[in-house]
PDB file of C-alpha atoms and ligand atoms in Angstrom:
ATOM      1  CA  UNK R 207      96.745  74.772  67.209  1.00  0.00           C
ATOM      2  CA  UNK R 208      98.079  76.895  70.062  1.00  0.00           C
ATOM      3  CA  UNK R 209      95.600  78.087  72.666  1.00  0.00           C
ATOM      4  CA  UNK R 210      95.519  81.392  74.524  1.00  0.00           C
ATOM      5  CA  UNK R 211      93.020  82.718  77.052  1.00  0.00           C
ATOM      6  CA  UNK R 212      92.027  85.736  79.069  1.00  0.00           C
ATOM      7  CA  UNK R 213      90.580  84.844  82.468  1.00  0.00           C
ATOM      8  CA  UNK R 214      88.587  87.114  84.772  1.00  0.00           C
ATOM      9  CA  UNK R 215      85.227  87.776  86.379  1.00  0.00           C
ATOM     10  CA  UNK R 216      83.392  89.504  84.759  1.00  0.00           C
ATOM     11  CA  UNK R 217      84.972  88.795  81.373  1.00  0.00           C
ATOM     12  CA  UNK R 218      82.224  89.497  78.838  1.00  0.00           C
ATOM     13  CA  UNK R 219      83.435  93.090  78.223  1.00  0.00           C
ATOM     14  CA  UNK R 220      87.028  92.055  77.423  1.00  0.00           C
ATOM     15  CA  UNK R 221      88.342  93.133  74.021  1.00  0.00           C
ATOM     16  CA  UNK R 222      91.509  91.045  74.356  1.00  0.00           C
ATOM     17  CA  UNK R 223      90.187  88.270  72.053  1.00  0.00           C
ATOM     18  CA  UNK R 224      89.368  90.835  69.317  1.00  0.00           C
ATOM     19  CA  UNK R 225      92.854  92.319  69.467  1.00  0.00           C
ATOM     20  CA  UNK R 226      94.857  89.099  69.833  1.00  0.00           C
ATOM     21  CA  UNK R 227      92.890  87.210  67.191  1.00  0.00           C
ATOM     22  CA  UNK R 228      93.375  90.129  64.781  1.00  0.00           C
ATOM     23  CA  UNK R 229      97.159  89.975  65.277  1.00  0.00           C
ATOM     24  CA  UNK R 230      97.167  86.151  65.139  1.00  0.00           C
ATOM     25  CA  UNK R 231      95.496  86.323  61.728  1.00  0.00           C
ATOM     26  CA  UNK R 232      97.677  89.168  60.456  1.00  0.00           C
ATOM     27  CA  UNK R 233     100.784  87.189  61.315  1.00  0.00           C
ATOM     28  CA  UNK R 234      99.532  83.812  60.005  1.00  0.00           C
ATOM     29  CA  UNK R 235      99.916  82.102  63.361  1.00  0.00           C
ATOM     30  CA  UNK R 236      98.108  78.827  63.987  1.00  0.00           C
ATOM     31  CA  UNK R 237      96.436  79.835  67.237  1.00  0.00           C
ATOM     32  CA  UNK R 238      93.198  80.906  68.847  1.00  0.00           C
ATOM     33  CA  UNK R 239      92.554  83.313  71.735  1.00  0.00           C
ATOM     34  CA  UNK R 240      89.417  82.908  73.893  1.00  0.00           C
ATOM     35  CA  UNK R 241      87.931  84.470  76.994  1.00  0.00           C
ATOM     36  CA  UNK R 242      86.921  82.425  80.012  1.00  0.00           C
ATOM     37  CA  UNK R 243      84.828  83.400  82.988  1.00  0.00           C
ATOM     38  CA  UNK R 244      86.366  81.716  86.012  1.00  0.00           C
ATOM     39  CA  UNK R 245      86.021  81.457  89.772  1.00  0.00           C
ATOM     40  CA  UNK R 246      88.958  81.577  92.132  1.00  0.00           C
ATOM     41  CA  UNK R 247      89.048  77.788  92.546  1.00  0.00           C
ATOM     42  CA  UNK R 248      89.479  77.340  88.765  1.00  0.00           C
ATOM     43  CA  UNK R 249      92.914  79.039  88.813  1.00  0.00           C
ATOM     44  CA  UNK R 250      94.788  75.876  89.804  1.00  0.00           C
ATOM     45  CA  UNK R 251      93.392  73.922  86.859  1.00  0.00           C
ATOM     46  CA  UNK R 252      94.216  76.675  84.346  1.00  0.00           C
ATOM     47  CA  UNK R 253      97.808  76.863  85.601  1.00  0.00           C
ATOM     48  CA  UNK R 254      98.084  73.085  85.288  1.00  0.00           C
ATOM     49  CA  UNK R 255      96.958  73.364  81.670  1.00  0.00           C
ATOM     50  CA  UNK R 256      99.819  75.786  81.021  1.00  0.00           C
ATOM     51  CA  UNK R 257     102.274  73.449  82.717  1.00  0.00           C
ATOM     52  CA  UNK R 258     101.035  70.518  80.613  1.00  0.00           C
ATOM     53  CA  UNK R 259     101.188  72.661  77.433  1.00  0.00           C
ATOM     54  CA  UNK R 260      97.452  72.384  76.688  1.00  0.00           C
ATOM     55  CA  UNK R 261      97.370  76.198  76.866  1.00  0.00           C
ATOM     56  CA  UNK R 262     100.339  78.290  75.728  1.00  0.00           C
ATOM     57  CA  UNK R 263      99.492  81.617  77.333  1.00  0.00           C
ATOM     58  CA  UNK R 264      96.993  83.319  79.629  1.00  0.00           C
ATOM     59  CA  UNK R 265      96.120  86.949  80.282  1.00  0.00           C
ATOM     60  CA  UNK R 266      94.666  87.711  83.691  1.00  0.00           C
ATOM     61  CA  UNK R 267      92.236  90.499  84.455  1.00  0.00           C
ATOM     62  CA  UNK R 268      90.239  91.642  87.504  1.00  0.00           C
ATOM     63  CA  UNK R 269      89.961  90.341  90.164  1.00  0.00           C
ATOM     64  CA  UNK R 270      92.679  87.690  89.776  1.00  0.00           C
ATOM     65  CA  UNK R 271      95.908  89.590  89.027  1.00  0.00           C
ATOM     66  CA  UNK R 272      97.183  89.058  92.564  1.00  0.00           C
ATOM     67  CA  UNK R 273      95.292  85.839  93.290  1.00  0.00           C
ATOM     68  CA  UNK R 274      97.132  83.853  90.586  1.00  0.00           C
ATOM     69  CA  UNK R 275     100.551  84.532  92.165  1.00  0.00           C
ATOM     70  CA  UNK R 276     100.632  81.645  94.707  1.00  0.00           C
ATOM     71  CA  UNK R 277     100.046  79.165  91.844  1.00  0.00           C
ATOM     72  CA  UNK R 278     103.006  80.333  89.737  1.00  0.00           C
ATOM     73  CA  UNK R 279     106.534  78.895  89.755  1.00  0.00           C
ATOM     74  CA  UNK R 280     108.369  82.068  88.767  1.00  0.00           C
ATOM     75  CA  UNK R 281     107.687  85.818  88.656  1.00  0.00           C
ATOM     76  CA  UNK R 282     109.351  88.426  86.454  1.00  0.00           C
ATOM     77  CA  UNK R 283     110.884  91.387  88.325  1.00  0.00           C
ATOM     78  CA  UNK R 284     107.927  93.561  87.227  1.00  0.00           C
ATOM     79  CA  UNK R 285     105.387  91.042  88.538  1.00  0.00           C
ATOM     80  CA  UNK R 286     107.334  90.718  91.779  1.00  0.00           C
ATOM     81  CA  UNK R 287     107.557  94.457  92.317  1.00  0.00           C
ATOM     82  CA  UNK R 288     103.904  95.144  91.569  1.00  0.00           C
ATOM     83  CA  UNK R 289     102.553  91.866  93.029  1.00  0.00           C
ATOM     84  CA  UNK R 290     100.329  91.836  89.974  1.00  0.00           C
ATOM     85  CA  UNK R 291     100.335  89.360  87.066  1.00  0.00           C
ATOM     86  CA  UNK R 292      98.483  89.837  83.780  1.00  0.00           C
ATOM     87  CA  UNK R 293     100.516  87.539  81.503  1.00  0.00           C
ATOM     88  CA  UNK R 294     101.386  83.863  82.092  1.00  0.00           C
ATOM     89  CA  UNK R 295     103.472  81.433  80.020  1.00  0.00           C
ATOM     90  CA  UNK R 296     105.807  78.475  80.298  1.00  0.00           C
ATOM     91  CA  UNK R 297     109.484  79.435  80.279  1.00  0.00           C
ATOM     92  CA  UNK R 298     112.284  76.941  80.927  1.00  0.00           C
ATOM     93  CA  UNK R 299     109.600  74.486  82.089  1.00  0.00           C
ATOM     94  CA  UNK R 300     108.389  76.952  84.752  1.00  0.00           C
ATOM     95  CA  UNK R 301     104.960  78.560  84.771  1.00  0.00           C
ATOM     96  CA  UNK R 302     105.964  82.218  84.801  1.00  0.00           C
ATOM     97  CA  UNK R 303     103.966  85.336  85.633  1.00  0.00           C
ATOM     98  CA  UNK R 304     104.751  88.725  84.188  1.00  0.00           C
ATOM     99  CA  UNK R 305     103.199  92.190  84.345  1.00  0.00           C
ATOM    100  CA  UNK R 306     102.780  94.070  81.050  1.00  0.00           C
ATOM    101  CA  UNK R 307     100.468  96.742  82.529  1.00  0.00           C
ATOM    102  CA  UNK R 308     103.465  98.791  83.691  1.00  0.00           C
ATOM    103  CA  UNK R 309     104.930  98.958  80.177  1.00  0.00           C
ATOM    104  CA  UNK R 310     101.410  99.363  78.747  1.00  0.00           C
ATOM    105  CA  UNK R 311     100.798 102.436  80.890  1.00  0.00           C
ATOM    106  CA  UNK R 312     104.220 103.906  80.133  1.00  0.00           C
ATOM    107  CA  UNK R 313     103.932 103.360  76.369  1.00  0.00           C
ATOM    108  CA  UNK R 314     100.430 104.872  76.346  1.00  0.00           C
ATOM    109  CA  UNK R 315     101.778 108.092  77.883  1.00  0.00           C
ATOM    110  CA  UNK R 316     104.547 108.187  75.284  1.00  0.00           C
ATOM    111  CA  UNK R 317     101.941 107.618  72.548  1.00  0.00           C
ATOM    112  CA  UNK R 318      99.914 110.551  73.918  1.00  0.00           C
ATOM    113  CA  UNK R 319     103.151 112.584  74.110  1.00  0.00           C
ATOM    114  CA  UNK R 320     102.695 113.393  77.764  1.00  0.00           C
ATOM    115  CA  UNK R 321     105.893 113.781  79.763  1.00  0.00           C
ATOM    116  CA  UNK R 322     105.346 113.146  83.487  1.00  0.00           C
ATOM    117  CA  UNK R 323     108.883 114.076  84.460  1.00  0.00           C
ATOM    118  CA  UNK R 324     108.746 116.184  87.641  1.00  0.00           C
ATOM    119  CA  UNK R 325     104.939 116.429  87.389  1.00  0.00           C
ATOM    120  CA  UNK R 326     102.462 116.119  90.244  1.00  0.00           C
ATOM    121  CA  UNK R 327     100.080 113.211  89.639  1.00  0.00           C
ATOM    122  CA  UNK R 328      96.873 112.408  91.531  1.00  0.00           C
ATOM    123  CA  UNK R 329      95.734 108.779  91.373  1.00  0.00           C
ATOM    124  CA  UNK R 330      92.096 108.053  92.210  1.00  0.00           C
ATOM    125  CA  UNK R 331      91.689 104.487  93.498  1.00  0.00           C
ATOM    126  CA  UNK R 332      93.880 101.908  95.198  1.00  0.00           C
ATOM    127  CA  UNK R 333      92.807  98.709  93.437  1.00  0.00           C
ATOM    128  CA  UNK R 334      94.665  96.090  91.423  1.00  0.00           C
ATOM    129  CA  UNK R 335      96.018  98.321  88.652  1.00  0.00           C
ATOM    130  CA  UNK R 336      97.412 101.078  90.898  1.00  0.00           C
ATOM    131  CA  UNK R 337     100.812  99.485  91.787  1.00  0.00           C
ATOM    132  CA  UNK R 338     101.505  99.130  88.037  1.00  0.00           C
ATOM    133  CA  UNK R 339     100.634 102.790  87.445  1.00  0.00           C
ATOM    134  CA  UNK R 340     102.828 103.919  90.348  1.00  0.00           C
ATOM    135  CA  UNK R 341     105.770 101.862  89.028  1.00  0.00           C
ATOM    136  CA  UNK R 342     105.266 103.244  85.507  1.00  0.00           C
ATOM    137  CA  UNK R 343     105.135 106.827  86.789  1.00  0.00           C
ATOM    138  CA  UNK R 344     108.244 106.375  88.939  1.00  0.00           C
ATOM    139  CA  UNK R 345     110.135 104.867  86.009  1.00  0.00           C
ATOM    140  CA  UNK R 346     109.328 107.965  83.987  1.00  0.00           C
ATOM    141  CA  UNK R 347     110.621 110.315  86.674  1.00  0.00           C
ATOM    142  CA  UNK R 348     107.357 111.626  88.132  1.00  0.00           C
ATOM    143  CA  UNK R 349     107.797 114.445  90.654  1.00  0.00           C
ATOM    144  CA  UNK R 350     105.073 113.596  93.171  1.00  0.00           C
ATOM    145  CA  UNK R 351     102.318 110.984  93.497  1.00  0.00           C
ATOM    146  CA  UNK R 352      99.183 111.614  95.543  1.00  0.00           C
ATOM    147  CA  UNK R 353      96.663 108.805  96.081  1.00  0.00           C
ATOM    148  CA  UNK R 354      93.026 109.202  97.022  1.00  0.00           C
ATOM    149  CA  UNK R 355      90.766 106.217  97.662  1.00  0.00           C
ATOM    150  CA  UNK R 356      87.283 105.862  99.137  1.00  0.00           C
ATOM    151  CA  UNK R 357      88.633 103.275 101.581  1.00  0.00           C
ATOM    152  CA  UNK R 358      91.555 105.324 102.860  1.00  0.00           C
ATOM    153  CA  UNK R 359      93.452 102.487 104.545  1.00  0.00           C
ATOM    154  CA  UNK R 360      93.865 100.744 101.171  1.00  0.00           C
ATOM    155  CA  UNK R 361      95.659 103.858  99.939  1.00  0.00           C
ATOM    156  CA  UNK R 362      97.720 103.962 103.156  1.00  0.00           C
ATOM    157  CA  UNK R 363      98.703 100.304 102.585  1.00  0.00           C
ATOM    158  CA  UNK R 364     100.406 101.300  99.315  1.00  0.00           C
ATOM    159  CA  UNK R 365     102.940 103.199 101.416  1.00  0.00           C
ATOM    160  CA  UNK R 366     104.310  99.831 102.596  1.00  0.00           C
ATOM    161  CA  UNK R 367     105.557  99.172  99.060  1.00  0.00           C
ATOM    162  CA  UNK R 368     106.251 102.642  97.670  1.00  0.00           C
ATOM    163  CA  UNK R 369     108.011 105.637  99.214  1.00  0.00           C
ATOM    164  CA  UNK R 370     107.091 109.259  98.881  1.00  0.00           C
ATOM    165  CA  UNK R 371     103.367 108.727  98.387  1.00  0.00           C
ATOM    166  CA  UNK R 372     101.000 111.323  99.766  1.00  0.00           C
ATOM    167  CA  UNK R 373      97.510 110.168 100.735  1.00  0.00           C
ATOM    168  CA  UNK R 374      94.525 112.507 100.753  1.00  0.00           C
ATOM    169  CA  UNK R 375      90.890 111.962 101.736  1.00  0.00           C
ATOM    170  CA  UNK R 376      88.406 110.796  99.125  1.00  0.00           C
ATOM    171  CA  UNK R 377      86.663 113.888  97.740  1.00  0.00           C
ATOM    172  CA  UNK R 378      89.591 116.205  98.407  1.00  0.00           C
ATOM    173  CA  UNK R 379      91.070 117.985  95.366  1.00  0.00           C
ATOM    174  CA  UNK R 380      94.786 118.714  95.823  1.00  0.00           C
ATOM    175  CA  UNK R 381      96.589 120.603  93.063  1.00  0.00           C
ATOM    176  CA  UNK R 382      97.982 118.371  90.297  1.00  0.00           C
ATOM    177  CA  UNK R 383      99.249 118.350  86.713  1.00  0.00           C
ATOM    178  CA  UNK R 384      97.723 114.979  85.850  1.00  0.00           C
ATOM    179  CA  UNK R 385      94.882 112.982  87.404  1.00  0.00           C
ATOM    180  CA  UNK R 386      94.266 109.291  86.730  1.00  0.00           C
ATOM    181  CA  UNK R 387      90.978 107.541  87.345  1.00  0.00           C
ATOM    182  CA  UNK R 388      91.951 104.029  88.414  1.00  0.00           C
ATOM    183  CA  UNK R 389      88.625 103.279  90.094  1.00  0.00           C
ATOM    184  CA  UNK R 390      85.789 101.386  88.474  1.00  0.00           C
ATOM    185  CA  UNK R 391      83.578 104.496  88.573  1.00  0.00           C
ATOM    186  CA  UNK R 392      82.401 105.276  85.056  1.00  0.00           C
ATOM    187  CA  UNK R 393      82.241 101.709  83.779  1.00  0.00           C
ATOM    188  CA  UNK R 394      78.472 101.873  84.038  1.00  0.00           C
ATOM    189  CA  UNK R 395      78.274 105.505  82.960  1.00  0.00           C
ATOM    190  CA  UNK R 396      77.834 106.650  86.544  1.00  0.00           C
ATOM    191  CA  UNK R 397      79.286 109.811  88.011  1.00  0.00           C
ATOM    192  CA  UNK R 398      80.883 109.255  91.400  1.00  0.00           C
ATOM    193  CA  UNK R 399      84.106 111.204  91.240  1.00  0.00           C
ATOM    194  CA  UNK R 400      84.042 114.382  93.243  1.00  0.00           C
ATOM    195  CA  UNK R 401      86.580 116.679  91.661  1.00  0.00           C
ATOM    196  CA  UNK R 402      86.308 120.379  92.396  1.00  0.00           C
ATOM    197  CA  UNK R 403      86.959 121.723  88.889  1.00  0.00           C
ATOM    198  CA  UNK R 404      86.977 125.311  90.125  1.00  0.00           C
ATOM    199  CA  UNK R 405      90.298 124.678  91.914  1.00  0.00           C
ATOM    200  CA  UNK R 406      91.828 122.438  89.233  1.00  0.00           C
ATOM    201  CA  UNK R 407      92.529 125.151  86.677  1.00  0.00           C
ATOM    202  CA  UNK R 408      92.753 124.477  82.946  1.00  0.00           C
ATOM    203  CA  UNK R 409      95.085 122.484  80.721  1.00  0.00           C
ATOM    204  CA  UNK R 410      95.554 119.639  83.171  1.00  0.00           C
ATOM    205  CA  UNK R 411      95.783 116.077  81.897  1.00  0.00           C
ATOM    206  CA  UNK R 412      92.857 113.789  82.796  1.00  0.00           C
ATOM    207  CA  UNK R 413      93.536 110.092  82.110  1.00  0.00           C
ATOM    208  CA  UNK R 414      90.963 107.347  82.625  1.00  0.00           C
ATOM    209  CA  UNK R 415      92.084 103.711  82.720  1.00  0.00           C
ATOM    210  CA  UNK R 416      88.555 102.841  81.526  1.00  0.00           C
ATOM    211  CA  UNK R 417      88.187 102.685  77.727  1.00  0.00           C
ATOM    212  CA  UNK R 418      84.677 101.294  77.466  1.00  0.00           C
ATOM    213  CA  UNK R 419      82.646 103.567  77.591  1.00  0.00           C
ATOM    214  CA  UNK R 420      85.014 105.570  75.410  1.00  0.00           C
ATOM    215  CA  UNK R 421      84.392 108.788  77.308  1.00  0.00           C
ATOM    216  CA  UNK R 422      83.441 108.544  80.978  1.00  0.00           C
ATOM    217  CA  UNK R 423      81.676 111.407  82.739  1.00  0.00           C
ATOM    218  CA  UNK R 424      85.031 112.083  84.442  1.00  0.00           C
ATOM    219  CA  UNK R 425      86.590 112.779  81.010  1.00  0.00           C
ATOM    220  CA  UNK R 426      83.537 114.583  79.598  1.00  0.00           C
ATOM    221  CA  UNK R 427      83.529 117.079  82.468  1.00  0.00           C
ATOM    222  CA  UNK R 428      87.303 117.536  82.282  1.00  0.00           C
ATOM    223  CA  UNK R 429      87.053 118.350  78.597  1.00  0.00           C
ATOM    224  CA  UNK R 430      84.214 120.793  79.253  1.00  0.00           C
ATOM    225  CA  UNK R 431      86.451 122.628  81.727  1.00  0.00           C
ATOM    226  CA  UNK R 432      89.250 122.932  79.149  1.00  0.00           C
ATOM    227  CA  UNK R 433      91.557 120.049  80.015  1.00  0.00           C
ATOM    228  CA  UNK R 434      93.391 117.440  77.922  1.00  0.00           C
ATOM    229  CA  UNK R 435      91.799 113.970  78.197  1.00  0.00           C
ATOM    230  CA  UNK R 436      92.684 110.396  77.196  1.00  0.00           C
ATOM    231  CA  UNK R 437      91.090 107.057  77.967  1.00  0.00           C
ATOM    232  CA  UNK R 438      92.809 103.735  78.698  1.00  0.00           C
ATOM    233  CA  UNK R 439      92.566 102.291  75.205  1.00  0.00           C
ATOM    234  CA  UNK R 440      96.252 102.669  74.345  1.00  0.00           C
ATOM    235  CA  UNK R 441      97.275 101.215  77.717  1.00  0.00           C
ATOM    236  CA  UNK R 442      95.090  98.223  76.888  1.00  0.00           C
ATOM    237  CA  UNK R 443      96.603  97.962  73.388  1.00  0.00           C
ATOM    238  CA  UNK R 444     100.203  98.222  74.591  1.00  0.00           C
ATOM    239  CA  UNK R 445      99.834  95.704  77.428  1.00  0.00           C
ATOM    240  CA  UNK R 446      98.404  93.274  74.844  1.00  0.00           C
ATOM    241  CA  UNK R 447     101.232  94.124  72.426  1.00  0.00           C
ATOM    242  CA  UNK R 448     103.799  93.182  75.075  1.00  0.00           C
ATOM    243  CA  UNK R 449     102.029  89.890  75.892  1.00  0.00           C
ATOM    244  CA  UNK R 450     101.752  88.994  72.203  1.00  0.00           C
ATOM    245  CA  UNK R 451     105.451  89.701  71.628  1.00  0.00           C
ATOM    246  CA  UNK R 452     106.454  87.485  74.559  1.00  0.00           C
ATOM    247  CA  UNK R 453     104.205  84.586  73.518  1.00  0.00           C
ATOM    248  CA  UNK R 454     104.712  84.595  69.750  1.00  0.00           C
ATOM    249  CA  UNK R 455     108.155  86.244  69.488  1.00  0.00           C
ATOM    250  CA  UNK R 456     106.638  88.595  66.915  1.00  0.00           C
ATOM    251  CA  UNK R 457     105.981  92.315  67.362  1.00  0.00           C
ATOM    252  CA  UNK R 458     102.556  92.929  65.835  1.00  0.00           C
ATOM    253  CA  UNK R 459     101.698  96.183  64.078  1.00  0.00           C
ATOM    254  CA  UNK R 460      99.381  98.656  65.798  1.00  0.00           C
ATOM    255  CA  UNK R 461      97.341  99.725  62.792  1.00  0.00           C
ATOM    256  CA  UNK R 462      94.506 102.236  62.567  1.00  0.00           C
ATOM    257  CA  UNK R 463      92.229  99.437  61.393  1.00  0.00           C
ATOM    258  CA  UNK R 464      92.499  97.522  64.667  1.00  0.00           C
ATOM    259  CA  UNK R 465      92.324 100.694  66.775  1.00  0.00           C
ATOM    260  CA  UNK R 466      89.014 101.499  65.072  1.00  0.00           C
ATOM    261  CA  UNK R 467      87.752  97.955  65.639  1.00  0.00           C
ATOM    262  CA  UNK R 468      88.277  98.427  69.370  1.00  0.00           C
ATOM    263  CA  UNK R 469      86.051 101.513  69.519  1.00  0.00           C
TER     264      UNK R 469
HETATM  265  P1  ATR V1455      90.031  95.702  93.857  1.00  0.00           P
HETATM  266  O1  ATR V1455      89.865  96.787  94.893  1.00  0.00           O
HETATM  267  O2  ATR V1455      89.405  94.413  94.229  1.00  0.00           O
HETATM  268  O3  ATR V1455      91.436  95.561  93.361  1.00  0.00           O
HETATM  269  P2  ATR V1455      89.457  97.140  91.496  1.00  0.00           P
HETATM  270  O4  ATR V1455      88.332  97.027  90.516  1.00  0.00           O
HETATM  271  O5  ATR V1455      90.842  96.963  91.016  1.00  0.00           O
HETATM  272  O6  ATR V1455      89.137  96.140  92.644  1.00  0.00           O
HETATM  273  O7  ATR V1455      89.400  98.547  92.253  1.00  0.00           O
HETATM  274  C1  ATR V1455      88.229  99.199  92.422  1.00  0.00           C
HETATM  275  C2  ATR V1455      88.590 100.619  92.844  1.00  0.00           C
HETATM  276  O8  ATR V1455      87.480 101.456  92.573  1.00  0.00           O
HETATM  277  C3  ATR V1455      88.868 100.756  94.328  1.00  0.00           C
HETATM  278  O9  ATR V1455      89.835 101.751  94.522  1.00  0.00           O
HETATM  279  C4  ATR V1455      87.489 101.159  94.869  1.00  0.00           C
HETATM  280  O10 ATR V1455      87.525 101.852  96.096  1.00  0.00           O
HETATM  281  P3  ATR V1455      87.464 101.049  97.490  1.00  0.00           P
HETATM  282  O11 ATR V1455      88.845 100.574  97.751  1.00  0.00           O
HETATM  283  O12 ATR V1455      86.978 102.041  98.465  1.00  0.00           O
HETATM  284  O13 ATR V1455      86.477  99.914  97.278  1.00  0.00           O
HETATM  285  C5  ATR V1455      87.031 102.075  93.780  1.00  0.00           C
HETATM  286  N1  ATR V1455      85.583 102.254  93.730  1.00  0.00           N
HETATM  287  C6  ATR V1455      84.689 101.403  93.156  1.00  0.00           C
HETATM  288  N2  ATR V1455      83.427 101.907  93.262  1.00  0.00           N
HETATM  289  C7  ATR V1455      83.545 103.100  93.889  1.00  0.00           C
HETATM  290  C8  ATR V1455      82.616 104.118  94.288  1.00  0.00           C
HETATM  291  N3  ATR V1455      81.293 104.010  94.041  1.00  0.00           N
HETATM  292  N4  ATR V1455      83.089 105.210  94.929  1.00  0.00           N
HETATM  293  C9  ATR V1455      84.412 105.357  95.183  1.00  0.00           C
HETATM  294  N5  ATR V1455      85.357 104.430  94.832  1.00  0.00           N
HETATM  295  C10 ATR V1455      84.924 103.332  94.203  1.00  0.00           C
END
């Protein structure tokens, strides 16, 4: 039986096993997908298990998406560009790291029928997922990206890898068409995002990478003020879809039944 894993810390909340095991069953594949809480010094051993074919594939979540890179033998162009790996497998005898968050983000916007071409997008946060979001937005022809992060120098650091970013202070509300919460605020139902809704206007698009809770306070307030809102569930689904397709060479179906199971 083939073995797959998602590694991270914390990992309890991860819905990857639910989704992957659903698709494994639907497609009659002899495999199992587990979650594993790890510490940084466990990475080496996990990678060795991929090399020795004890494990066929690994998904990586916070805080290890960058930390796994030194242990890998090859990176896909997407992983190289974002310096972020969420999918690992053996290819031509090399332990290879790939990033499916970029495609996951892009496909989620297409699913929600939001066209970012020439739009002004504000990203809140500068953590692990932000380079993938920036790459996805640029691929889709975004007009302007503004980044705001509590620790401003982390936002400034992004300028070393991406051109044409504008950085604003945390708490400032520049004008935008779309705003993305890429911080961890809201995971515990807390309200720490200072958006001045009186200057935002209506009919803007508020996107939260968080999907559990289903509706963060950030999204609730946005909706109250008359804006379009979406959470990160479809980004999660599409990044998993891409990983599954790479590992099993089968494109699984995204059915309503599994989308409901993830709620
Ligand atoms: P990492 O920074 O290790 O990649 P992450 O979970 O990917 O971790 O990112 C957490 C993001 O949420 C960061 O942008 C963080 O801001 P800092 O860089 O200032 O730490 C942001 N964040 C988390 N808690 C926050 C809070 N209470 N207020 C503002 N920003 C917060």
